[in-house]
Amino acid sequence: MTDTTSNTPAADRARESELSPFGRFLKATELDIRMLGMVGALLIIWVGIHILSGGLFLTPRNLWNLSVQTSSVAIMATGMVLVIVMRNIDLSVGSVEGVIGMVMGVAQAEFLIRVMGFQLGNPWIWVIALAAGVVLGLMIGALQGFIIAYLEVPAFIVTLGGLLIWRGMAWLMTSGRTVAPLDATFQLMGGGPRGSIGATASWIVGILACVAVALMLLNGRSQRKRFKFPLRPVWAESLLGVVACAAILGAVWIANSYPWPIGIVRQYAQRNGFTIPEGGLFIAHGIAIPVLIAVAVGIVMTFITRRTRFGRYVFAIGGNPEAAELAGINTRWVTMKVFMIMGVLAAISAAIASARLNAATNALGTLDELLVIAAAVIGGTSLAGGSGTVLGAMLGALLMQSLQSGMVLLGIDSPLQSVVVGAVLVVAVWLDTVYRKRV
């Protein structure tokens, strides 16, 4: 005879009463303990480095620069989640970023101007260069995905070969020469005083983001009611909304607390024909454009992974490839599309990284593949496949970049920085293994 008492409301209340206060909190808010652990680790790292650096880390200037530095890695990490979820790996993303960055640089500084006769400042220069980079990224991803999916060559071998091939192609294009300067409009994607949206627009973006959070929570609650799913307590919903909005508005406040350098302020005053006041002129950077691009990519990738059939197919294949194929999923085409997405994201990252440098260099993207993989794994993407989140990968990218930025502030030598990054990656994989054994 089946025992039905274990599923009654009274039984649920009894089980809940056995939980610790922290356990009841997690159950009510439905927060992922791994995500909370990563946020806690990030805060500990920030506070620790801030103390050791003599108060240099948690400043508006450093945090603003940290957000810009994180953007390109975070964008690629969102695609690496899909790759690893499907039990594959992509070791070529750094080299793909490098060769695409070189193509976009050559297109702007040489081909379009010298060969096609475009004039400096032509608004089509950056559009054509960016489009060429995205198309090239799509083609590289399609080529590698085709070899992996249809020719059945292991992803490790294909992308390891890609790491060498695309890095070599970037060097051959210019014989190792750096290409600069880039188009002025293209440079806006790299951040800086002109590559930011200013204080007023930043506050507007922050308020709209808070409204979006509130609407998302309300819509989620109405959907739960509609399909008769268990509802979170009102206090839990309110707490999540308040914390999310506080984080968003806090980030905007920090971005608006970082002023333009005095030299750029003087140039701005001269161009606009006014005198700087006696006490100086404070002009806030606001949110950087590359950060907005990274957030937009994160939202789109989250929607793809959680709200589309393609996203469900990716996780189904990662969980059990044989069962997914027997269920009628075209696993080869899905695999190829994942690598195509990875190529496009590498192109976007290449645009941001080269725009920030105002140059296309052969060093662009070097070792970024390790940072991207580490960010995805630290963010909770399992190397065994089948699980991972875009938000976790982006937080993982922020954690990795925080470590690197902090070690630079502390004056730690580059070889030791590599040791720390490698150790963090090994520990992250070990923790993932322990977690999976306990679940």
XYZ file of N, CA and C in Angstrom, residues 66-260:
585
model
N 37.557 47.304 -13.372
C 37.343 45.866 -13.231
C 36.139 45.411 -14.054
N 35.076 46.196 -14.047
C 33.877 45.831 -14.818
C 34.181 45.804 -16.310
N 34.976 46.761 -16.785
C 35.327 46.811 -18.204
C 36.229 45.636 -18.572
N 37.219 45.351 -17.712
C 38.143 44.244 -17.973
C 37.428 42.900 -17.983
N 36.375 42.784 -17.191
C 35.645 41.515 -17.086
C 34.755 41.264 -18.293
N 34.341 42.313 -18.983
C 33.302 42.203 -20.003
C 33.619 41.182 -21.084
N 34.820 41.265 -21.684
C 35.124 40.383 -22.813
C 35.179 38.917 -22.386
N 35.757 38.635 -21.215
C 35.821 37.253 -20.724
C 34.427 36.755 -20.363
N 33.623 37.615 -19.736
C 32.269 37.212 -19.333
C 31.414 36.863 -20.542
N 31.563 37.624 -21.624
C 30.779 37.345 -22.842
C 31.114 35.964 -23.390
N 32.396 35.640 -23.492
C 32.775 34.320 -24.000
C 32.401 33.213 -23.024
N 32.415 33.519 -21.725
C 32.060 32.506 -20.724
C 30.606 32.066 -20.864
N 29.713 32.976 -21.298
C 28.311 32.584 -21.482
C 28.177 31.517 -22.565
N 29.003 31.611 -23.617
C 28.981 30.582 -24.655
C 29.675 29.309 -24.225
N 30.727 29.453 -23.412
C 31.445 28.270 -22.940
C 30.556 27.396 -22.065
N 29.566 28.007 -21.415
C 28.610 27.216 -20.621
C 27.933 26.180 -21.507
N 27.437 26.601 -22.673
C 26.765 25.670 -23.578
C 27.722 24.583 -24.065
N 28.960 24.989 -24.382
C 29.945 24.032 -24.878
C 30.226 22.954 -23.836
N 30.470 23.369 -22.596
C 30.821 22.406 -21.542
C 29.605 21.595 -21.119
N 28.422 22.229 -21.112
C 27.202 21.492 -20.765
C 27.017 20.302 -21.704
N 27.425 20.459 -22.969
C 27.299 19.372 -23.938
C 28.482 18.397 -23.895
N 29.296 18.510 -22.836
C 30.438 17.612 -22.610
C 31.547 17.826 -23.641
N 31.648 19.051 -24.152
C 32.717 19.409 -25.066
C 33.619 20.437 -24.401
N 34.595 20.927 -25.120
C 35.492 21.973 -24.645
C 35.929 22.778 -25.856
N 36.238 24.049 -25.634
C 36.733 24.900 -26.719
C 38.001 25.598 -26.246
N 39.145 25.086 -26.686
C 40.435 25.653 -26.315
C 40.868 26.765 -27.263
N 40.089 27.043 -28.281
C 40.515 27.974 -29.324
C 39.969 29.380 -29.165
N 39.125 29.631 -28.155
C 38.411 30.916 -28.097
C 39.375 32.099 -28.025
N 40.478 31.964 -27.294
C 41.432 33.056 -27.214
C 42.072 33.363 -28.557
N 42.443 32.315 -29.301
C 43.042 32.509 -30.624
C 42.023 33.014 -31.634
N 40.777 32.535 -31.535
C 39.709 33.044 -32.408
C 39.492 34.531 -32.134
N 39.493 34.904 -30.863
C 39.382 36.317 -30.499
C 40.527 37.123 -31.118
N 41.745 36.566 -31.075
C 42.904 37.261 -31.612
C 42.835 37.459 -33.114
N 42.477 36.409 -33.866
C 42.462 36.527 -35.327
C 41.313 37.424 -35.788
N 40.171 37.367 -35.106
C 39.056 38.247 -35.479
C 39.395 39.696 -35.152
N 40.036 39.915 -34.004
C 40.463 41.265 -33.669
C 41.411 41.828 -34.713
N 42.316 40.980 -35.224
C 43.251 41.424 -36.256
C 42.518 41.731 -37.559
N 41.545 40.903 -37.923
C 40.767 41.144 -39.141
C 40.022 42.474 -39.041
N 39.390 42.734 -37.911
C 38.659 43.994 -37.742
C 39.610 45.182 -37.747
N 40.798 45.007 -37.155
C 41.769 46.092 -37.152
C 42.287 46.403 -38.540
N 42.646 45.369 -39.291
C 43.134 45.561 -40.661
C 42.041 46.165 -41.538
N 40.802 45.721 -41.345
C 39.692 46.262 -42.142
C 39.541 47.764 -41.926
N 39.673 48.214 -40.663
C 39.479 49.637 -40.364
C 40.672 50.488 -40.766
N 41.879 50.060 -40.365
C 43.062 50.901 -40.524
C 43.686 50.812 -41.916
N 43.402 49.735 -42.659
C 44.096 49.557 -43.926
C 43.154 49.280 -45.097
N 42.373 48.227 -45.034
C 41.608 47.794 -46.208
C 40.567 48.830 -46.632
N 39.693 49.237 -45.708
C 38.599 50.139 -46.080
C 39.109 51.524 -46.476
N 40.193 51.959 -45.874
C 40.706 53.303 -46.161
C 41.616 53.306 -47.381
N 42.593 52.401 -47.384
C 43.590 52.420 -48.461
C 43.102 51.738 -49.738
N 42.366 50.661 -49.594
C 41.929 49.903 -50.769
C 40.573 50.374 -51.269
N 39.614 50.523 -50.360
C 38.253 50.870 -50.754
C 38.030 52.376 -50.849
N 38.970 53.167 -50.351
C 38.866 54.614 -50.492
C 37.954 55.298 -49.499
N 37.626 54.658 -48.373
C 36.801 55.307 -47.356
C 37.587 56.441 -46.703
N 36.892 57.498 -46.296
C 37.517 58.594 -45.587
C 37.470 58.343 -44.083
N 38.486 58.845 -43.367
C 38.488 58.717 -41.907
C 37.217 59.334 -41.331
N 36.614 58.643 -40.391
C 35.390 59.138 -39.788
C 34.128 58.684 -40.483
N 34.253 57.969 -41.591
C 33.077 57.447 -42.284
C 32.296 56.524 -41.343
N 30.997 56.786 -41.135
C 30.227 55.992 -40.165
C 30.078 54.522 -40.526
N 30.387 54.171 -41.792
C 30.251 52.771 -42.190
C 31.492 51.941 -41.863
N 32.594 52.585 -41.517
C 33.833 51.843 -41.284
C 33.677 50.863 -40.135
N 33.185 51.349 -38.988
C 33.071 50.465 -37.829
C 31.976 49.418 -38.029
N 30.925 49.785 -38.758
C 29.834 48.834 -39.012
C 30.335 47.667 -39.861
N 31.050 47.990 -40.943
C 31.559 46.944 -41.835
C 32.586 46.078 -41.125
N 33.475 46.714 -40.359
C 34.508 45.958 -39.637
C 33.887 45.014 -38.617
N 32.908 45.512 -37.860
C 32.254 44.671 -36.855
C 31.475 43.537 -37.512
N 30.767 43.839 -38.600
C 30.011 42.805 -39.310
C 30.947 41.732 -39.862
N 32.098 42.164 -40.403
C 33.067 41.200 -40.922
C 33.583 40.297 -39.820
N 33.820 40.867 -38.635
C 34.286 40.064 -37.508
C 33.256 39.053 -37.044
N 32.002 39.480 -36.968
C 30.937 38.569 -36.524
C 30.741 37.432 -37.528
N 30.752 37.768 -38.819
C 30.604 36.738 -39.848
C 31.772 35.757 -39.804
N 32.986 36.284 -39.624
C 34.151 35.402 -39.522
C 34.056 34.499 -38.302
N 33.612 35.044 -37.177
C 33.433 34.218 -35.980
C 32.414 33.116 -36.195
N 31.316 33.464 -36.888
C 30.288 32.477 -37.200
C 30.855 31.371 -38.085
N 31.664 31.748 -39.074
C 32.231 30.764 -39.997
C 33.251 29.862 -39.294
N 34.084 30.453 -38.442
C 35.061 29.644 -37.696
C 34.344 28.668 -36.775
N 33.316 29.154 -36.075
C 32.542 28.274 -35.210
C 31.857 27.168 -35.980
N 31.319 27.511 -37.168
C 30.651 26.498 -37.991
C 31.643 25.443 -38.467
N 32.843 25.884 -38.875
C 33.862 24.937 -39.339
C 34.271 23.974 -38.224
N 34.584 24.520 -37.072
C 34.996 23.662 -35.962
C 33.844 22.775 -35.497
N 32.627 23.340 -35.455
C 31.473 22.549 -35.049
C 31.172 21.428 -36.029
N 31.348 21.690 -37.341
C 31.115 20.654 -38.347
C 32.104 19.497 -38.173
N 33.369 19.822 -37.970
C 34.381 18.771 -37.794
C 34.084 17.942 -36.554
N 33.647 18.615 -35.489
C 33.353 17.904 -34.238
C 32.088 17.057 -34.359
N 31.030 17.659 -34.907
C 29.725 16.986 -34.917
C 29.596 15.961 -36.028
N 30.056 16.293 -37.233
C 29.799 15.431 -38.389
C 30.995 14.548 -38.759
N 32.195 15.022 -38.522
C 33.369 14.182 -38.797
C 33.818 13.427 -37.554
N 33.161 13.725 -36.417
C 33.355 13.006 -35.153
C 34.799 13.040 -34.659
N 35.458 14.176 -34.859
C 36.775 14.392 -34.266
C 36.554 15.008 -32.891
N 37.209 14.519 -31.842
C 36.983 15.048 -30.484
C 37.188 16.563 -30.418
N 36.329 17.223 -29.654
C 36.386 18.684 -29.545
C 37.730 19.145 -28.997
N 38.315 18.368 -28.105
C 39.605 18.745 -27.523
C 40.657 18.885 -28.622
N 40.685 17.922 -29.550
C 41.687 17.931 -30.617
C 41.407 19.051 -31.613
N 40.133 19.194 -32.008
C 39.773 20.214 -33.003
C 40.107 21.613 -32.486
N 39.709 21.892 -31.264
C 39.928 23.246 -30.745
C 41.375 23.470 -30.329
N 42.088 22.410 -29.963
C 43.522 22.551 -29.710
C 44.241 22.913 -31.009
N 43.843 22.249 -32.106
C 44.375 22.623 -33.411
C 43.996 24.045 -33.779
N 42.743 24.432 -33.463
C 42.298 25.794 -33.723
C 43.092 26.819 -32.942
N 43.447 26.490 -31.706
C 44.269 27.388 -30.892
C 45.556 27.755 -31.618
N 46.195 26.763 -32.247
C 47.454 26.993 -32.958
C 47.223 27.648 -34.318
N 46.217 27.167 -35.041
C 45.970 27.664 -36.396
C 45.578 29.134 -36.386
N 44.602 29.504 -35.569
C 44.094 30.878 -35.609
C 45.104 31.866 -35.039
N 45.900 31.428 -34.054
C 46.952 32.313 -33.556
C 48.003 32.546 -34.644
N 48.334 31.484 -35.378
C 49.278 31.633 -36.478
C 48.735 32.493 -37.596
N 47.438 32.356 -37.892
C 46.815 33.164 -38.944
C 46.825 34.646 -38.572
N 46.609 34.946 -37.298
C 46.642 36.345 -36.856
C 48.017 36.950 -37.078
N 49.059 36.168 -36.836
C 50.419 36.667 -37.024
C 50.742 36.831 -38.512
N 50.315 35.875 -39.315
C 50.629 35.921 -40.742
C 49.965 37.095 -41.457
N 48.822 37.541 -40.972
C 48.094 38.627 -41.623
C 48.927 39.903 -41.697
N 49.707 40.170 -40.642
C 50.477 41.419 -40.596
C 51.950 41.175 -40.283
N 52.381 39.903 -40.326
C 53.769 39.538 -39.987
C 54.139 40.022 -38.587
N 53.184 39.917 -37.675
C 53.442 40.283 -36.286
C 53.301 41.753 -35.982
N 52.862 42.547 -36.945
C 52.774 44.001 -36.753
C 51.471 44.381 -36.050
N 51.565 45.367 -35.151
C 50.383 45.906 -34.494
C 49.684 46.890 -35.425
N 48.342 46.784 -35.497
C 47.563 47.644 -36.388
C 46.817 48.673 -35.544
N 47.077 49.969 -35.813
C 46.446 51.050 -35.064
C 46.587 52.339 -35.878
N 45.764 53.367 -35.585
C 44.652 53.387 -34.640
C 43.380 52.867 -35.281
N 42.378 52.636 -34.451
C 41.098 52.148 -34.946
C 40.106 53.289 -35.076
N 39.000 53.012 -35.724
C 37.964 54.013 -35.949
C 37.469 54.584 -34.619
N 37.223 55.890 -34.577
C 36.835 56.558 -33.329
C 35.516 56.022 -32.781
N 34.568 55.758 -33.647
C 33.285 55.203 -33.183
C 33.455 53.780 -32.682
N 34.280 52.996 -33.366
C 34.554 51.622 -32.938
C 35.160 51.606 -31.541
N 35.979 52.602 -31.221
C 36.640 52.657 -29.920
C 35.653 52.786 -28.765
N 34.455 53.270 -29.038
C 33.467 53.433 -27.971
C 33.123 52.104 -27.311
N 33.253 51.000 -28.039
C 32.951 49.690 -27.471
C 33.979 49.247 -26.437
N 35.077 49.989 -26.324
C 36.117 49.639 -25.361
C 36.003 50.346 -24.037
N 35.045 51.270 -23.893
C 34.904 52.006 -22.649
C 35.646 53.330 -22.708
N 36.104 53.808 -21.551
C 36.751 55.108 -21.484
C 35.735 56.220 -21.302
N 36.204 57.477 -21.145
C 35.265 58.594 -20.935
C 34.213 58.714 -22.034
N 34.625 58.556 -23.307
C 33.660 58.653 -24.400
C 32.865 57.357 -24.576
N 33.416 56.260 -24.098
C 32.748 54.971 -24.226
C 31.892 54.626 -23.025
N 31.325 55.646 -22.377
C 30.417 55.463 -21.247
C 29.178 56.319 -21.490
N 28.111 56.036 -20.777
C 26.843 56.690 -21.093
C 26.525 57.868 -20.177
N 27.390 58.162 -19.201
C 27.161 59.318 -18.344
C 26.236 59.029 -17.180
N 26.157 59.990 -16.251
C 25.430 59.783 -14.994
C 23.925 59.653 -15.194
N 23.336 60.595 -15.940
C 21.872 60.595 -16.089
C 21.369 59.327 -16.770
N 22.002 58.975 -17.891
C 21.587 57.762 -18.607
C 21.805 56.519 -17.758
N 22.848 56.525 -16.937
C 23.118 55.372 -16.068
C 22.017 55.186 -15.038
N 21.571 56.303 -14.440
C 20.472 56.192 -13.470
C 19.187 55.720 -14.155
N 18.951 56.191 -15.362
C 17.761 55.739 -16.095
C 17.831 54.236 -16.356
N 19.012 53.759 -16.776
C 19.190 52.327 -17.013
C 18.982 51.542 -15.721
N 19.521 52.054 -14.608
C 19.361 51.373 -13.322
C 17.914 51.281 -12.892
N 17.174 52.381 -13.043
C 15.757 52.375 -12.651
C 14.955 51.425 -13.538
N 15.214 51.458 -14.837
C 14.523 50.533 -15.747
C 14.842 49.079 -15.397
N 16.091 48.819 -15.006
C 16.472 47.455 -14.615
C 15.709 47.031 -13.364
N 15.530 47.938 -12.412
C 14.767 47.614 -11.195
C 13.300 47.338 -11.526
N 12.746 48.135 -12.420
C 11.355 47.894 -12.865
C 11.249 46.522 -13.525
N 12.260 46.169 -14.326
C 12.253 44.866 -14.997
C 12.322 43.731 -13.976
N 13.115 43.914 -12.918
C 13.204 42.894 -11.859
C 11.844 42.708 -11.199
N 11.175 43.824 -10.868
C 9.857 43.748 -10.222
C 8.839 43.049 -11.126
N 8.840 43.411 -12.400
C 7.906 42.780 -13.335
C 8.200 41.294 -13.500
N 9.475 40.944 -13.498
C 9.844 39.541 -13.640
C 9.362 38.725 -12.441
N 9.515 39.287 -11.236
C 9.055 38.584 -10.042
C 7.528 38.442 -10.046
N 6.837 39.511 -10.443
C 5.371 39.450 -10.492
C 4.892 38.453 -11.538
N 5.541 38.458 -12.696
C 5.154 37.516 -13.750
C 5.431 36.076 -13.317
N 6.576 35.865 -12.650
C 6.872 34.515 -12.165
C 5.845 34.035 -11.162
N 5.409 34.933 -10.293
C 4.401 34.546 -9.291
C 3.058 34.234 -9.945
N 2.677 35.041 -10.948
C 1.408 34.781 -11.630
C 1.458 33.468 -12.409
N 2.611 33.150 -12.992
C 2.748 31.885 -13.711
C 2.664 30.699 -12.761
N 3.241 30.845 -11.580
C 3.139 29.761 -10.585
C 1.677 29.538 -10.175
N 0.949 30.639 -9.988
C -0.466 30.501 -9.636
C -1.242 29.828 -10.761
N -0.895 30.228 -11.987
C -1.622 29.702 -13.143
C -1.464 28.192 -13.260
N -0.242 27.712 -13.050
C 0.007 26.279 -13.197
C -0.009 25.540 -11.850
N -0.458 26.252 -10.789
C -0.632 25.663 -9.460
C 0.669 25.090 -8.904
N 1.768 25.826 -9.123
C 3.046 25.479 -8.517
C 3.131 26.135 -7.144
N 3.970 25.593 -6.236
C 4.130 26.209 -4.910
C 4.643 27.649 -5.037
N 4.070 28.543 -4.226
C 4.460 29.949 -4.256
C 5.508 30.235 -3.195
N 6.445 31.110 -3.524
C 7.377 31.584 -2.513
C 6.651 32.534 -1.575
N 7.048 32.600 -0.304
C 6.436 33.583 0.601
C 6.621 35.000 0.070
N 5.674 35.869 0.420
C 5.739 37.248 -0.056
C 7.008 37.926 0.428
N 7.397 37.634 1.687
C 8.613 38.264 2.213
C 9.848 37.839 1.419
N 9.858 36.578 0.946
C 11.001 36.094 0.162
C 11.055 36.788 -1.198
N 9.885 36.924 -1.844
C 9.832 37.630 -3.118
C 10.297 39.078 -2.947
N 9.811 39.726 -1.875
C 10.170 41.125 -1.624
C 11.658 41.260 -1.348
N 12.200 40.322 -0.566
C 13.631 40.373 -0.239
C 14.483 40.237 -1.498
N 14.124 39.291 -2.369
C 14.874 39.104 -3.606
C 14.847 40.374 -4.459
N 13.664 41.000 -4.542
C 13.548 42.220 -5.318
C 14.372 43.362 -4.737
N 14.315 43.512 -3.421
C 15.063 44.598 -2.764
C 16.560 44.405 -2.928
N 17.042 43.169 -2.717
C 18.479 42.897 -2.847
C 18.951 43.125 -4.280
N 18.155 42.648 -5.249
C 18.538 42.825 -6.654
C 18.593 44.300 -7.026
N 17.586 45.064 -6.613
C 17.560 46.498 -6.936
C 18.674 47.242 -6.214
N 18.958 46.841 -4.979
C 20.055 47.482 -4.245
C 21.388 47.227 -4.939
N 21.587 46.012 -5.435
C 22.829 45.695 -6.154
C 22.936 46.504 -7.439
N 21.821 46.618 -8.176
C 21.824 47.371 -9.438
C 22.113 48.846 -9.193
N 21.366 49.450 -8.258
C 21.548 50.883 -7.991
C 22.904 51.159 -7.354
N 23.409 50.209 -6.557
C 24.744 50.370 -5.997
C 25.810 50.373 -7.075
N 25.647 49.492 -8.067
C 26.598 49.455 -9.188
C 26.551 50.750 -9.984
N 25.354 51.307 -10.184
C 25.223 52.580 -10.902
C 25.888 53.704 -10.110
N 25.678 53.712 -8.805
C 26.288 54.745 -7.958
C 27.810 54.702 -8.034
N 28.369 53.492 -8.023
C 29.830 53.356 -8.131
C 30.313 53.869 -9.484
N 29.596 53.494 -10.564
C 29.990 53.950 -11.903
C 29.930 55.477 -12.005
N 28.946 56.073 -11.350
C 28.805 57.523 -11.400
C 29.741 58.249 -10.434
N 30.415 57.511 -9.572
C 31.363 58.113 -8.628
C 32.761 58.220 -9.208
N 32.982 57.668 -10.394
C 34.296 57.712 -11.031
C 34.313 58.840 -12.056
N 35.051 59.930 -11.796
C 35.029 61.086 -12.699
C 36.007 60.946 -13.857
N 35.790 61.766 -14.873
C 36.742 61.858 -15.971
C 38.084 62.375 -15.452
